Structure formats: C-alpha cells, structure tokens
mmCIF file of C-alpha atoms in Angstrom:
data_model
loop_
_atom_site.group_PDB
_atom_site.id
_atom_site.type_symbol
_atom_site.label_atom_id
_atom_site.label_comp_id
_atom_site.label_asym_id
_atom_site.label_seq_id
_atom_site.Cartn_x
_atom_site.Cartn_y
_atom_site.Cartn_z
ATOM 1 C CA MET M 9 4.654 -102.662 -33.551
ATOM 2 C CA GLY M 10 3.787 -105.860 -32.389
ATOM 3 C CA PRO M 11 2.398 -107.291 -29.122
ATOM 4 C CA LEU M 12 5.967 -108.624 -27.960
ATOM 5 C CA GLN M 13 7.481 -105.309 -28.840
ATOM 6 C CA VAL M 14 4.941 -103.020 -26.957
ATOM 7 C CA VAL M 15 5.722 -105.172 -23.795
ATOM 8 C CA LEU M 16 9.373 -104.943 -24.340
ATOM 9 C CA GLU M 17 9.268 -101.175 -24.772
ATOM 10 C CA LEU M 18 6.995 -101.004 -21.709
ATOM 11 C CA VAL M 19 9.221 -102.810 -19.540
ATOM 12 C CA GLU M 20 12.308 -100.725 -20.840
ATOM 13 C CA ARG M 21 10.616 -97.414 -20.111
ATOM 14 C CA PHE M 22 9.335 -98.991 -16.621
ATOM 15 C CA PHE M 23 12.951 -99.356 -15.507
ATOM 16 C CA PHE M 24 14.012 -95.951 -16.713
ATOM 17 C CA TYR M 25 11.232 -94.167 -15.128
ATOM 18 C CA ILE M 26 11.440 -96.209 -11.797
ATOM 19 C CA PRO M 27 14.224 -94.149 -10.305
ATOM 20 C CA PRO M 28 13.317 -90.557 -10.736
ATOM 21 C CA PHE M 29 9.986 -91.467 -9.812
ATOM 22 C CA LEU M 30 10.926 -92.966 -6.480
ATOM 23 C CA LEU M 31 13.261 -90.158 -5.813
ATOM 24 C CA LEU M 32 10.400 -87.596 -6.480
ATOM 25 C CA LEU M 33 7.850 -89.624 -4.400
ATOM 26 C CA THR M 34 10.198 -89.927 -1.462
ATOM 27 C CA VAL M 35 10.996 -86.493 -1.136
ATOM 28 C CA ILE M 36 7.467 -85.231 -1.481
ATOM 29 C CA VAL M 37 6.328 -87.977 0.933
ATOM 30 C CA PHE M 38 9.017 -87.386 3.573
ATOM 31 C CA ILE M 39 8.184 -83.418 3.710
ATOM 32 C CA HIS M 40 4.421 -84.142 3.819
ATOM 33 C CA GLU M 41 4.892 -86.513 6.865
ATOM 34 C CA LEU M 42 7.684 -84.614 8.320
ATOM 35 C CA GLY M 43 5.117 -81.687 8.577
ATOM 36 C CA HIS M 44 2.573 -83.820 10.481
ATOM 37 C CA PHE M 45 5.564 -85.316 12.603
ATOM 38 C CA LEU M 46 6.993 -81.811 13.631
ATOM 39 C CA VAL M 47 3.834 -80.379 14.628
ATOM 40 C CA ALA M 48 2.520 -83.386 16.541
ATOM 41 C CA ARG M 49 5.896 -83.232 18.454
ATOM 42 C CA TRP M 50 5.608 -79.534 19.162
ATOM 43 C CA CYS M 51 2.126 -80.389 20.621
ATOM 44 C CA GLY M 52 3.325 -83.075 22.742
ATOM 45 C CA VAL M 53 1.770 -86.209 20.897
ATOM 46 C CA GLU M 54 3.694 -89.621 21.205
ATOM 47 C CA ILE M 55 4.416 -90.985 17.812
ATOM 48 C CA THR M 56 4.954 -94.514 17.123
ATOM 49 C CA THR M 57 5.883 -94.907 13.682
ATOM 50 C CA PHE M 58 7.217 -92.466 10.722
ATOM 51 C CA SER M 59 6.978 -94.552 7.387
ATOM 52 C CA ILE M 60 7.687 -93.979 3.926
ATOM 53 C CA GLY M 61 5.715 -96.123 2.010
ATOM 54 C CA PHE M 62 3.359 -99.018 2.997
ATOM 55 C CA GLY M 63 3.587 -102.685 3.813
ATOM 56 C CA PRO M 64 6.533 -104.674 4.985
ATOM 57 C CA GLU M 65 9.562 -102.785 6.358
ATOM 58 C CA ILE M 66 12.818 -102.633 4.252
ATOM 59 C CA PHE M 67 14.986 -100.877 6.874
ATOM 60 C CA GLY M 68 14.322 -98.798 9.644
ATOM 61 C CA TRP M 69 15.884 -97.271 13.239
ATOM 62 C CA ASN M 70 14.179 -96.096 16.383
ATOM 63 C CA ASP M 71 15.052 -92.520 17.649
ATOM 64 C CA ARG M 72 15.716 -91.615 21.258
ATOM 65 C CA LYS M 73 12.044 -90.824 21.978
ATOM 66 C CA GLY M 74 10.917 -94.601 20.562
ATOM 67 C CA THR M 75 9.518 -93.483 17.142
ATOM 68 C CA ARG M 76 10.247 -96.087 14.422
ATOM 69 C CA TRP M 77 11.526 -94.578 11.331
ATOM 70 C CA ARG M 78 11.136 -97.208 8.317
ATOM 71 C CA VAL M 79 10.978 -97.482 4.761
ATOM 72 C CA ALA M 80 8.476 -99.995 3.251
ATOM 73 C CA TRP M 81 8.039 -101.901 0.149
ATOM 74 C CA ILE M 82 5.105 -100.177 -1.381
ATOM 75 C CA PRO M 83 6.284 -96.353 -2.023
ATOM 76 C CA LEU M 84 2.726 -95.084 -2.846
ATOM 77 C CA GLY M 85 2.557 -92.736 -0.070
ATOM 78 C CA GLY M 86 3.657 -92.831 3.889
ATOM 79 C CA TYR M 87 2.453 -92.163 7.164
ATOM 80 C CA VAL M 88 2.912 -90.968 10.909
ATOM 81 C CA LYS M 89 1.176 -93.187 13.480
ATOM 82 C CA PHE M 90 0.470 -91.879 17.011
ATOM 83 C CA VAL M 91 0.275 -93.741 20.161
ATOM 84 C CA ASP M 92 -3.614 -93.953 19.948
ATOM 85 C CA ASP M 93 -4.143 -94.428 16.574
ATOM 86 C CA GLU M 94 -6.083 -97.802 15.505
ATOM 87 C CA ASN M 95 -4.496 -97.657 11.850
ATOM 88 C CA VAL M 96 -2.430 -95.477 9.370
ATOM 89 C CA ALA M 97 -5.420 -93.464 8.527
ATOM 90 C CA SER M 98 -5.333 -92.098 12.178
ATOM 91 C CA ALA M 99 -8.701 -93.612 13.251
ATOM 92 C CA PRO M 100 -8.935 -93.625 16.919
ATOM 93 C CA THR M 101 -8.678 -96.448 19.326
ATOM 94 C CA GLY M 102 -11.280 -96.815 22.218
ATOM 95 C CA SER M 103 -13.693 -94.392 23.159
ATOM 96 C CA SER M 104 -13.747 -90.890 21.677
ATOM 97 C CA LYS M 105 -14.417 -89.238 24.795
ATOM 98 C CA PRO M 106 -11.096 -87.992 26.241
ATOM 99 C CA PRO M 107 -10.173 -89.072 29.740
ATOM 100 C CA PRO M 108 -9.394 -86.813 32.424
ATOM 101 C CA GLN M 109 -5.921 -84.950 31.795
ATOM 102 C CA ALA M 110 -5.499 -86.539 28.878
ATOM 103 C CA ALA M 111 -4.808 -83.386 27.174
ATOM 104 C CA SER M 112 -1.543 -83.379 28.760
ATOM 105 C CA SER M 113 -0.752 -86.798 27.646
ATOM 106 C CA GLY M 114 0.652 -88.060 24.351
ATOM 107 C CA LEU M 115 -2.622 -89.055 22.890
ATOM 108 C CA PHE M 116 -3.316 -87.479 19.843
ATOM 109 C CA HIS M 117 -6.985 -87.868 19.664
ATOM 110 C CA SER M 118 -7.318 -86.319 23.097
ATOM 111 C CA LYS M 119 -5.781 -83.129 22.248
ATOM 112 C CA PRO M 120 -7.692 -79.607 21.724
ATOM 113 C CA LEU M 121 -9.469 -79.572 18.587
ATOM 114 C CA GLY M 122 -7.229 -76.717 17.367
ATOM 115 C CA GLN M 123 -3.885 -78.855 18.096
ATOM 116 C CA ARG M 124 -5.420 -81.932 16.033
ATOM 117 C CA ALA M 125 -6.384 -79.699 13.426
ATOM 118 C CA ALA M 126 -3.034 -77.993 13.062
ATOM 119 C CA ILE M 127 -1.187 -81.366 13.240
ATOM 120 C CA VAL M 128 -3.694 -82.671 10.141
ATOM 121 C CA ALA M 129 -3.007 -79.506 8.043
ATOM 122 C CA ALA M 130 0.674 -79.544 8.774
ATOM 123 C CA GLY M 131 1.001 -81.997 6.033
ATOM 124 C CA PRO M 132 -0.439 -80.414 3.095
ATOM 125 C CA LEU M 133 1.201 -76.995 4.386
ATOM 126 C CA ALA M 134 4.573 -78.638 4.311
ATOM 127 C CA ASN M 135 3.933 -79.704 0.491
ATOM 128 C CA PHE M 136 3.142 -76.096 -0.185
ATOM 129 C CA ILE M 137 6.089 -74.820 1.676
ATOM 130 C CA LEU M 138 8.527 -77.113 -0.172
ATOM 131 C CA ALA M 139 6.996 -76.010 -3.477
ATOM 132 C CA VAL M 140 7.433 -72.386 -2.684
ATOM 133 C CA LEU M 141 11.034 -72.739 -1.490
ATOM 134 C CA VAL M 142 11.968 -74.281 -4.586
ATOM 135 C CA PHE M 143 10.673 -71.737 -6.624
ATOM 136 C CA ALA M 144 12.121 -68.957 -4.401
ATOM 137 C CA GLY M 145 15.166 -70.775 -4.797
ATOM 138 C CA VAL M 146 15.215 -70.653 -8.423
ATOM 139 C CA PHE M 147 14.025 -67.045 -8.658
ATOM 140 C CA TYR M 148 16.584 -65.769 -6.290
ATOM 141 C CA SER M 149 19.695 -67.613 -7.695
ATOM 142 C CA PHE M 150 18.669 -66.896 -11.286
ATOM 143 C CA GLY M 151 16.055 -64.193 -11.644
ATOM 144 C CA GLU M 152 14.260 -64.460 -14.985
ATOM 145 C CA TYR M 153 13.629 -62.841 -18.148
ATOM 146 C CA VAL M 154 10.340 -61.229 -18.956
ATOM 147 C CA THR M 155 9.024 -60.365 -22.298
ATOM 148 C CA PRO M 156 6.262 -57.522 -22.260
ATOM 149 C CA ALA M 157 2.946 -58.670 -23.290
ATOM 150 C CA LYS M 158 2.726 -57.122 -26.467
ATOM 151 C CA VAL M 159 1.239 -58.127 -29.722
ATOM 152 C CA ASP M 160 3.446 -58.058 -32.767
ATOM 153 C CA ARG M 161 1.050 -59.746 -35.198
ATOM 154 C CA VAL M 162 -2.645 -61.021 -35.025
ATOM 155 C CA VAL M 163 -3.169 -64.217 -36.907
ATOM 156 C CA PRO M 164 -5.856 -63.876 -39.540
ATOM 157 C CA GLY M 165 -9.020 -65.919 -38.847
ATOM 158 C CA GLY M 166 -8.149 -66.428 -35.150
ATOM 159 C CA ALA M 167 -10.220 -65.491 -31.884
ATOM 160 C CA ALA M 168 -8.160 -62.514 -31.491
ATOM 161 C CA GLU M 169 -8.725 -60.884 -34.714
ATOM 162 C CA ALA M 170 -12.392 -61.549 -34.116
ATOM 163 C CA ALA M 171 -12.275 -59.999 -30.778
ATOM 164 C CA GLY M 172 -10.558 -56.586 -32.505
ATOM 165 C CA PHE M 173 -6.890 -57.055 -31.417
ATOM 166 C CA LYS M 174 -4.467 -55.125 -33.218
ATOM 167 C CA ALA M 175 -0.665 -55.256 -33.767
ATOM 168 C CA GLY M 176 0.904 -52.973 -30.974
ATOM 169 C CA ASP M 177 -1.617 -53.623 -28.545
ATOM 170 C CA LEU M 178 -0.167 -54.288 -25.148
ATOM 171 C CA ILE M 179 -2.091 -56.758 -22.712
ATOM 172 C CA VAL M 180 -2.144 -55.485 -19.368
ATOM 173 C CA ALA M 181 -4.841 -57.811 -17.650
ATOM 174 C CA ILE M 182 -6.806 -60.977 -18.185
ATOM 175 C CA ASP M 183 -10.213 -61.194 -16.405
ATOM 176 C CA GLY M 184 -9.249 -58.334 -14.185
ATOM 177 C CA SER M 185 -5.818 -59.953 -13.171
ATOM 178 C CA ALA M 186 -2.749 -58.013 -14.083
ATOM 179 C CA VAL M 187 -0.214 -59.719 -16.444
ATOM 180 C CA GLU M 188 3.401 -58.512 -16.626
ATOM 181 C CA SER M 189 4.779 -60.711 -19.396
ATOM 182 C CA PHE M 190 3.738 -62.396 -22.639
ATOM 183 C CA ASN M 191 4.383 -65.609 -20.698
ATOM 184 C CA ASP M 192 1.727 -64.951 -18.142
ATOM 185 C CA VAL M 193 -0.504 -64.454 -21.222
ATOM 186 C CA GLN M 194 0.408 -67.841 -22.666
ATOM 187 C CA LYS M 195 0.034 -69.874 -19.337
ATOM 188 C CA ILE M 196 -3.584 -68.302 -19.089
ATOM 189 C CA VAL M 197 -4.685 -68.808 -22.651
ATOM 190 C CA VAL M 198 -3.013 -72.216 -22.996
ATOM 191 C CA GLY M 199 -5.360 -73.579 -20.034
ATOM 192 C CA SER M 200 -8.411 -71.789 -20.821
ATOM 193 C CA ALA M 201 -9.492 -73.370 -24.363
ATOM 194 C CA ASP M 202 -13.239 -72.906 -25.076
ATOM 195 C CA THR M 203 -13.420 -70.264 -22.061
ATOM 196 C CA PRO M 204 -14.228 -66.696 -22.928
ATOM 197 C CA LEU M 205 -11.554 -64.467 -21.534
ATOM 198 C CA THR M 206 -11.698 -60.585 -21.027
ATOM 199 C CA PHE M 207 -8.405 -58.937 -22.217
ATOM 200 C CA THR M 208 -7.644 -55.454 -21.125
ATOM 201 C CA LEU M 209 -5.371 -53.849 -23.816
ATOM 202 C CA GLU M 210 -3.458 -50.543 -23.897
ATOM 203 C CA ARG M 211 -3.773 -49.036 -27.348
ATOM 204 C CA ASP M 212 -2.496 -45.391 -28.029
ATOM 205 C CA GLY M 213 -2.381 -44.432 -24.411
ATOM 206 C CA SER M 214 -6.013 -45.694 -23.449
ATOM 207 C CA LYS M 215 -7.431 -49.096 -22.414
ATOM 208 C CA LEU M 216 -10.181 -51.216 -23.640
ATOM 209 C CA ASP M 217 -11.630 -54.368 -22.844
ATOM 210 C CA VAL M 218 -11.993 -56.995 -25.278
ATOM 211 C CA THR M 219 -13.398 -60.755 -25.102
ATOM 212 C CA ALA M 220 -12.053 -63.550 -26.784
ATOM 213 C CA THR M 221 -12.362 -67.399 -26.724
ATOM 214 C CA PRO M 222 -9.136 -69.679 -26.843
ATOM 215 C CA ILE M 223 -9.741 -71.936 -29.507
ATOM 216 C CA ARG M 224 -8.790 -75.583 -28.704
ATOM 217 C CA SER M 225 -5.708 -77.243 -30.363
ATOM 218 C CA GLU M 226 -3.226 -79.915 -29.693
ATOM 219 C CA GLU M 227 0.246 -79.849 -28.942
ATOM 220 C CA THR M 228 2.903 -82.660 -29.011
ATOM 221 C CA ASP M 229 5.851 -82.301 -26.960
ATOM 222 C CA ARG M 230 9.413 -83.952 -27.623
ATOM 223 C CA PHE M 231 8.586 -86.989 -25.852
ATOM 224 C CA GLY M 232 5.236 -87.729 -27.980
ATOM 225 C CA ASN M 233 2.740 -86.544 -25.308
ATOM 226 C CA THR M 234 -0.277 -84.781 -26.447
ATOM 227 C CA TYR M 235 -2.014 -81.878 -24.719
ATOM 228 C CA PRO M 236 -4.904 -79.731 -25.434
ATOM 229 C CA LYS M 237 -4.270 -76.227 -25.219
ATOM 230 C CA GLY M 238 -5.889 -73.016 -26.012
ATOM 231 C CA LEU M 239 -4.984 -70.356 -28.869
ATOM 232 C CA ILE M 240 -6.052 -66.800 -29.515
ATOM 233 C CA GLY M 241 -4.009 -66.121 -32.535
ATOM 234 C CA VAL M 242 -1.389 -63.467 -31.328
ATOM 235 C CA GLU M 243 2.342 -63.879 -32.001
ATOM 236 C CA ARG M 244 5.257 -61.954 -30.177
ATOM 237 C CA THR M 245 8.434 -61.613 -32.037
ATOM 238 C CA THR M 246 11.115 -61.668 -28.931
ATOM 239 C CA ARG M 247 13.899 -59.179 -29.786
ATOM 240 C CA ARG M 248 17.014 -59.124 -27.353
ATOM 241 C CA GLU M 249 16.637 -55.407 -26.628
ATOM 242 C CA GLU M 250 13.051 -55.939 -25.518
ATOM 243 C CA LEU M 251 13.902 -58.496 -22.748
ATOM 244 C CA ILE M 252 13.553 -57.529 -19.341
ATOM 245 C CA GLU M 253 16.143 -59.246 -16.862
ATOM 246 C CA LYS M 254 14.481 -59.186 -13.331
ATOM 247 C CA SER M 255 16.296 -60.113 -9.957
ATOM 248 C CA TYR M 256 14.665 -60.640 -6.926
ATOM 249 C CA SER M 257 15.568 -60.018 -3.299
ATOM 250 C CA LEU M 258 14.664 -62.943 -0.799
ATOM 251 C CA PRO M 259 11.522 -61.576 0.062
ATOM 252 C CA GLY M 260 10.617 -60.989 -3.491
ATOM 253 C CA SER M 261 11.956 -64.472 -4.559
ATOM 254 C CA VAL M 262 9.439 -66.006 -1.775
ATOM 255 C CA TRP M 263 6.431 -64.194 -3.071
ATOM 256 C CA ARG M 264 7.261 -65.071 -6.437
ATOM 257 C CA GLY M 265 7.346 -68.619 -5.245
ATOM 258 C CA VAL M 266 3.778 -68.168 -3.498
ATOM 259 C CA GLU M 267 2.597 -66.858 -6.929
ATOM 260 C CA GLU M 268 3.732 -69.979 -8.836
ATOM 261 C CA CYS M 269 2.104 -72.336 -6.213
ATOM 262 C CA ARG M 270 -1.221 -70.035 -6.351
ATOM 263 C CA PHE M 271 -1.158 -70.519 -10.424
ATOM 264 C CA ILE M 272 -0.615 -74.228 -10.170
ATOM 265 C CA VAL M 273 -3.529 -74.616 -7.697
ATOM 266 C CA GLU M 274 -5.789 -72.392 -9.910
ATOM 267 C CA ILE M 275 -5.367 -74.358 -13.056
ATOM 268 C CA THR M 276 -5.256 -77.794 -11.383
ATOM 269 C CA LEU M 277 -8.859 -76.658 -9.810
ATOM 270 C CA LYS M 278 -9.975 -75.272 -13.079
ATOM 271 C CA LEU M 279 -9.157 -78.704 -14.697
ATOM 272 C CA LEU M 280 -11.012 -80.754 -12.257
ATOM 273 C CA ARG M 281 -13.989 -78.481 -12.679
ATOM 274 C CA ASP M 282 -13.976 -78.903 -16.479
ATOM 275 C CA VAL M 283 -13.631 -82.576 -16.298
ATOM 276 C CA ILE M 284 -16.560 -83.037 -13.891
ATOM 277 C CA THR M 285 -18.553 -80.884 -16.106
ATOM 278 C CA GLY M 286 -17.379 -82.540 -19.434
ATOM 279 C CA ARG M 287 -15.597 -79.415 -20.734
ATOM 280 C CA GLU M 288 -12.405 -81.594 -20.441
ATOM 281 C CA SER M 289 -11.671 -85.444 -21.000
ATOM 282 C CA VAL M 290 -10.931 -87.589 -18.188
ATOM 283 C CA LYS M 291 -7.762 -88.206 -20.425
ATOM 284 C CA ARG M 292 -6.253 -85.021 -18.715
ATOM 285 C CA LEU M 293 -6.128 -86.442 -15.402
ATOM 286 C CA GLY M 294 -2.943 -88.870 -14.358
ATOM 287 C CA GLY M 295 -2.094 -91.330 -11.850
ATOM 288 C CA PRO M 296 1.045 -92.743 -10.468
ATOM 289 C CA VAL M 297 1.860 -94.240 -13.922
ATOM 290 C CA ALA M 298 1.603 -90.830 -15.661
ATOM 291 C CA ILE M 299 3.550 -89.356 -12.860
ATOM 292 C CA ALA M 300 6.277 -91.897 -13.203
ATOM 293 C CA GLU M 301 6.339 -91.549 -16.999
ATOM 294 C CA ALA M 302 6.632 -87.634 -16.725
ATOM 295 C CA SER M 303 9.460 -88.069 -14.156
ATOM 296 C CA GLY M 304 11.507 -89.841 -16.495
ATOM 297 C CA GLN M 305 11.108 -87.719 -19.210
ATOM 298 C CA VAL M 306 11.575 -84.577 -17.060
ATOM 299 C CA ALA M 307 14.634 -85.803 -15.345
ATOM 300 C CA SER M 308 16.307 -86.322 -18.842
ATOM 301 C CA LEU M 309 16.164 -82.764 -19.370
ATOM 302 C CA GLY M 310 18.487 -82.187 -16.275
ATOM 303 C CA LEU M 311 18.268 -81.525 -12.558
ATOM 304 C CA PRO M 312 16.997 -77.956 -12.516
ATOM 305 C CA GLU M 313 13.596 -79.183 -14.461
ATOM 306 C CA PHE M 314 13.601 -82.181 -12.300
ATOM 307 C CA ILE M 315 13.635 -80.076 -9.099
ATOM 308 C CA ARG M 316 11.060 -77.791 -10.614
ATOM 309 C CA PHE M 317 8.834 -80.810 -11.220
ATOM 310 C CA ILE M 318 9.143 -81.835 -7.617
ATOM 311 C CA ALA M 319 7.642 -78.688 -6.703
ATOM 312 C CA ILE M 320 4.860 -78.682 -9.186
ATOM 313 C CA VAL M 321 3.926 -82.252 -8.096
ATOM 314 C CA SER M 322 4.234 -81.150 -4.342
ATOM 315 C CA VAL M 323 1.605 -78.788 -4.732
ATOM 316 C CA SER M 324 -0.521 -80.939 -6.232
ATOM 317 C CA ILE M 325 -0.294 -83.820 -3.809
ATOM 318 C CA GLY M 326 -0.661 -81.119 -0.980
ATOM 319 C CA LEU M 327 -3.825 -79.972 -2.733
ATOM 320 C CA PHE M 328 -5.272 -83.285 -3.413
ATOM 321 C CA ASN M 329 -4.709 -84.117 0.532
ATOM 322 C CA LEU M 330 -7.022 -81.415 1.336
ATOM 323 C CA PHE M 331 -9.844 -82.442 -0.646
ATOM 324 C CA PRO M 332 -12.671 -83.537 1.902
ATOM 325 C CA ILE M 333 -12.591 -87.234 1.310
ATOM 326 C CA PRO M 334 -12.479 -89.251 4.477
ATOM 327 C CA ILE M 335 -8.950 -90.987 5.014
ATOM 328 C CA LEU M 336 -7.361 -88.047 3.384
ATOM 329 C CA ASP M 337 -6.151 -84.823 5.485
ATOM 330 C CA GLY M 338 -8.953 -82.994 4.022
ATOM 331 C CA GLY M 339 -11.552 -85.588 5.306
ATOM 332 C CA ASN M 340 -10.028 -85.433 8.878
ATOM 333 C CA LEU M 341 -10.258 -81.484 8.910
ATOM 334 C CA LEU M 342 -14.107 -81.955 7.650
ATOM 335 C CA PHE M 343 -14.630 -84.288 10.744
ATOM 336 C CA TYR M 344 -13.181 -81.441 12.778
ATOM 337 C CA ALA M 345 -15.168 -78.656 11.321
ATOM 338 C CA ILE M 346 -18.211 -80.616 12.304
ATOM 339 C CA GLU M 347 -16.797 -81.178 15.807
ATOM 340 C CA ALA M 348 -16.406 -77.486 16.114
ATOM 341 C CA ILE M 349 -20.014 -76.925 15.110
ATOM 342 C CA TRP M 350 -21.675 -79.607 16.995
ATOM 343 C CA GLN M 351 -19.309 -78.945 19.928
ATOM 344 C CA ARG M 352 -18.618 -82.875 20.039
ATOM 345 C CA PRO M 353 -16.681 -85.167 17.798
ATOM 346 C CA LEU M 354 -18.667 -87.719 15.384
ATOM 347 C CA SER M 355 -19.313 -90.874 16.686
ATOM 348 C CA GLU M 356 -16.632 -93.681 16.134
ATOM 349 C CA ARG M 357 -19.238 -95.653 14.149
ATOM 350 C CA THR M 358 -19.909 -92.686 11.905
ATOM 351 C CA GLN M 359 -16.148 -91.686 11.433
ATOM 352 C CA ALA M 360 -15.581 -95.724 10.458
ATOM 353 C CA ILE M 361 -18.123 -95.701 7.897
ATOM 354 C CA GLY M 362 -16.608 -92.328 6.519
ATOM 355 C CA PHE M 363 -13.098 -93.914 6.410
ATOM 356 C CA ARG M 364 -14.570 -96.831 4.623
ATOM 357 C CA ILE M 365 -16.185 -94.861 2.227
ATOM 358 C CA GLY M 366 -13.227 -92.710 1.690
ATOM 359 C CA LEU M 367 -11.100 -95.883 1.284
ATOM 360 C CA ALA M 368 -13.495 -97.098 -1.497
ATOM 361 C CA ILE M 369 -13.478 -93.645 -3.196
ATOM 362 C CA LEU M 370 -9.518 -93.681 -3.487
ATOM 363 C CA GLY M 371 -9.429 -97.291 -4.591
ATOM 364 C CA MET M 372 -11.798 -96.717 -7.376
ATOM 365 C CA LEU M 373 -9.921 -93.550 -8.298
ATOM 366 C CA MET M 374 -6.484 -95.410 -8.138
ATOM 367 C CA VAL M 375 -7.607 -98.223 -10.272
ATOM 368 C CA PHE M 376 -9.174 -95.921 -12.734
ATOM 369 C CA VAL M 377 -6.456 -93.622 -13.236
ATOM 370 C CA MET M 378 -3.765 -96.469 -13.187
ATOM 371 C CA THR M 379 -5.822 -98.348 -15.855
ATOM 372 C CA LYS M 380 -6.287 -95.069 -17.969
ATOM 373 C CA ASP M 381 -2.669 -94.419 -17.765
ATOM 374 C CA ILE M 382 -1.451 -98.053 -18.886
ATOM 375 C CA LEU M 383 -3.912 -97.914 -21.714
ATOM 376 C CA LYS M 384 -2.662 -94.594 -22.840
ATOM 377 C CA SER M 385 0.815 -95.703 -22.791
ATOM 378 C CA ILE M 386 0.070 -98.883 -24.765
ATOM 379 C CA GLU M 387 -1.829 -96.701 -27.392
ATOM 380 C CA LYS M 388 1.259 -94.498 -27.600
ATOM 381 C CA PHE M 389 3.598 -97.142 -28.230
ATOM 382 C CA MET M 390 1.406 -98.686 -30.786
ATOM 383 C CA ASP M 391 0.994 -95.301 -32.516
ATOM 384 C CA ILE M 392 -2.672 -95.780 -32.471
#
C-alpha cells in the first residue's frame, strides 16, 4: 500500500470513527461533570459554567441560576467552573484563607474540607455509577448463560499439563478468588500472561491446588487488531444441556454490575503495573486515537455492544481521574488529604506549581499516546 493510499485510508476511517467516538465521549464527560455539578449545587456552590469540551463555544444557554451550559469545539473533556475558580482546573482565585462566614456563601474554595472533597470525588464516582447501571441493566434485562468451569481436555505440552490438570477437573477458584464459570477463568487467564496463578481444582470429590503460568500468545480480532493474551492449555466443549441460565433480581443485577466494574479496575491496574515494571509493552496503552478507532469498531457490532463499551470506557476514565496527578480530580483529593493532615491548605504558590507539573505530565502523556496510536494505525494499514 502506497503512502497516498495510506493517507486516504486513514482519512476514511477517521470520518467513520468520529460520530461514535463523539457520542461516547459526550456521554461519559457529561455524566462525569454532572457528578461534580449536582454535589456542588447540593453544597450551595455557585457555578458559572458547565462545559462539554474546551475552547470556543459552539452553542450554549443559561439556566435559572445563571450557570452557562455550553458545548465547545475541542471535545476531549469538559469542566464545571465555580464562581471563585481562576481557571477550569479549579485553581482558587485570591487568598486561600476563607473570609468570615464564607462557608455559607457560594464560594467553592471556602467550603468545609469534606464538602470540597465530596464535590471533587463526585465526578469519578458518577463514571462508576454509570457503568454499574449499564451493566446492571444488561444483566437485569437479559440475564446470562453460565458454562461451568470444567476442563474437558488438557492440551499436550501446555502449562496446564505441566501443572497437573486432568480432564474432568472443575476449577473452583484462582488465587483464592472463587470462579463460577469458564468465562471467569478465561478473563483471568487471558490477562495474566507470564504470571503464575494458583488454581483450586475439584477432583473426585476433593480439592487440590496447582500452580500454572499462562503462556504469552497473540490474538487477532475481526478488525485486524492484535492483542497479547495468556493461555494455560485447557479446552471446554460447551454442550447445550450444561449451560446454566441465570436471571437476576434488581439488587442482584446491580451487584453483578459492581463486580464487572471491579474486574475492569483490577485488570487496568494490573496492566499499568506490568507496563511500568516492563512486563508489558507500552503499546498496550491507548489514547484518544485508539479509543476513537475502538468506538467505530464496536459501534459496527450493534447498539448493545456499543453501550457496553461506553460502560467500560467510563470505568477507565473514572479510574484515570482518581490518579494523584495535580489537575486531575485525584490530584485535588491529594491536596485535600494533605490539608486534612496539616490542618491548613497548601499555599497558592505550591498548588500552582503542582498544577503546572500535572499539566506538563498530562501534556507529555497525551503526545506520547497519540503519537503511538497514529504510528500503530499507519503500521496496520501498511501491513508492517
């Protein structure tokens, strides 16, 4: 494929991916900022702006309390700006010492520490709530089919054979955590390449523990994306009569939604740990370009899959915002934790330095992941 064809292919795919990507990002950003907004209103904070996107305004309106609701041209995020914010990162204006009786006013930075922390944490929390509700809605509406985690065949030469697995074994737990289905086993094993796992097996009425290390392999999906995965070398022959159909009550479906979110958080943190320690390639990390590409691909599979993808990305964005990097919600919560310990807020100069450092970190990270994503896309189109 020549350079011109590569460019044309990239442009074509770009316009195909943009609509689902904008829809996904708008929903997630709106819910995130709505969390900040609702808790701030509940705490009596005066809000000047609720923005989806950054930069010049496309359109907007004012509500009865004077808040400007706006949609801007740069869709990579959003913000809620309070009356005493110097900028969209919620840096305070003026003195950090609250004036007399200011806590009863609409000033965010003069509110009690607990209220400020609740307002900041409400954004990521709203992302998690969105995901839980989406997953819960799916489980409540459709239930799920469960395949028992029984081993029908042990692949010769695989990690499972070396560990002592036998056909007929029932996997009941991995690293002490109970598993209910073969799908549970797959989710854990696929994300644990080169990581020793302890499997609790039920065999002939008794239990035993064996340790197997999933072997790293690669899988290519229908869109040509290649992903590393772990394999232990066991197979399951799904028979219709063995499928267990599970339906959920409303509380039960919510709990399953929580479990799904917990699993996404666990594998995300594990991936970051493995990238930092060098066990995984930085190619596993994705930025806006990768999310946009995945949005278009998942949207082509249908609305149910796209809604589920929104929930997955919502969890990831909620988790990312909790990282203790100044300018993110987690950075503000870190400042509040220090304030709680020292019994006084950090100086404005210290906070300003922290925001600049956080902005620099995010800027470098954004440039890195976008460059990586673009180069990866070009390589894929050129079949390198």
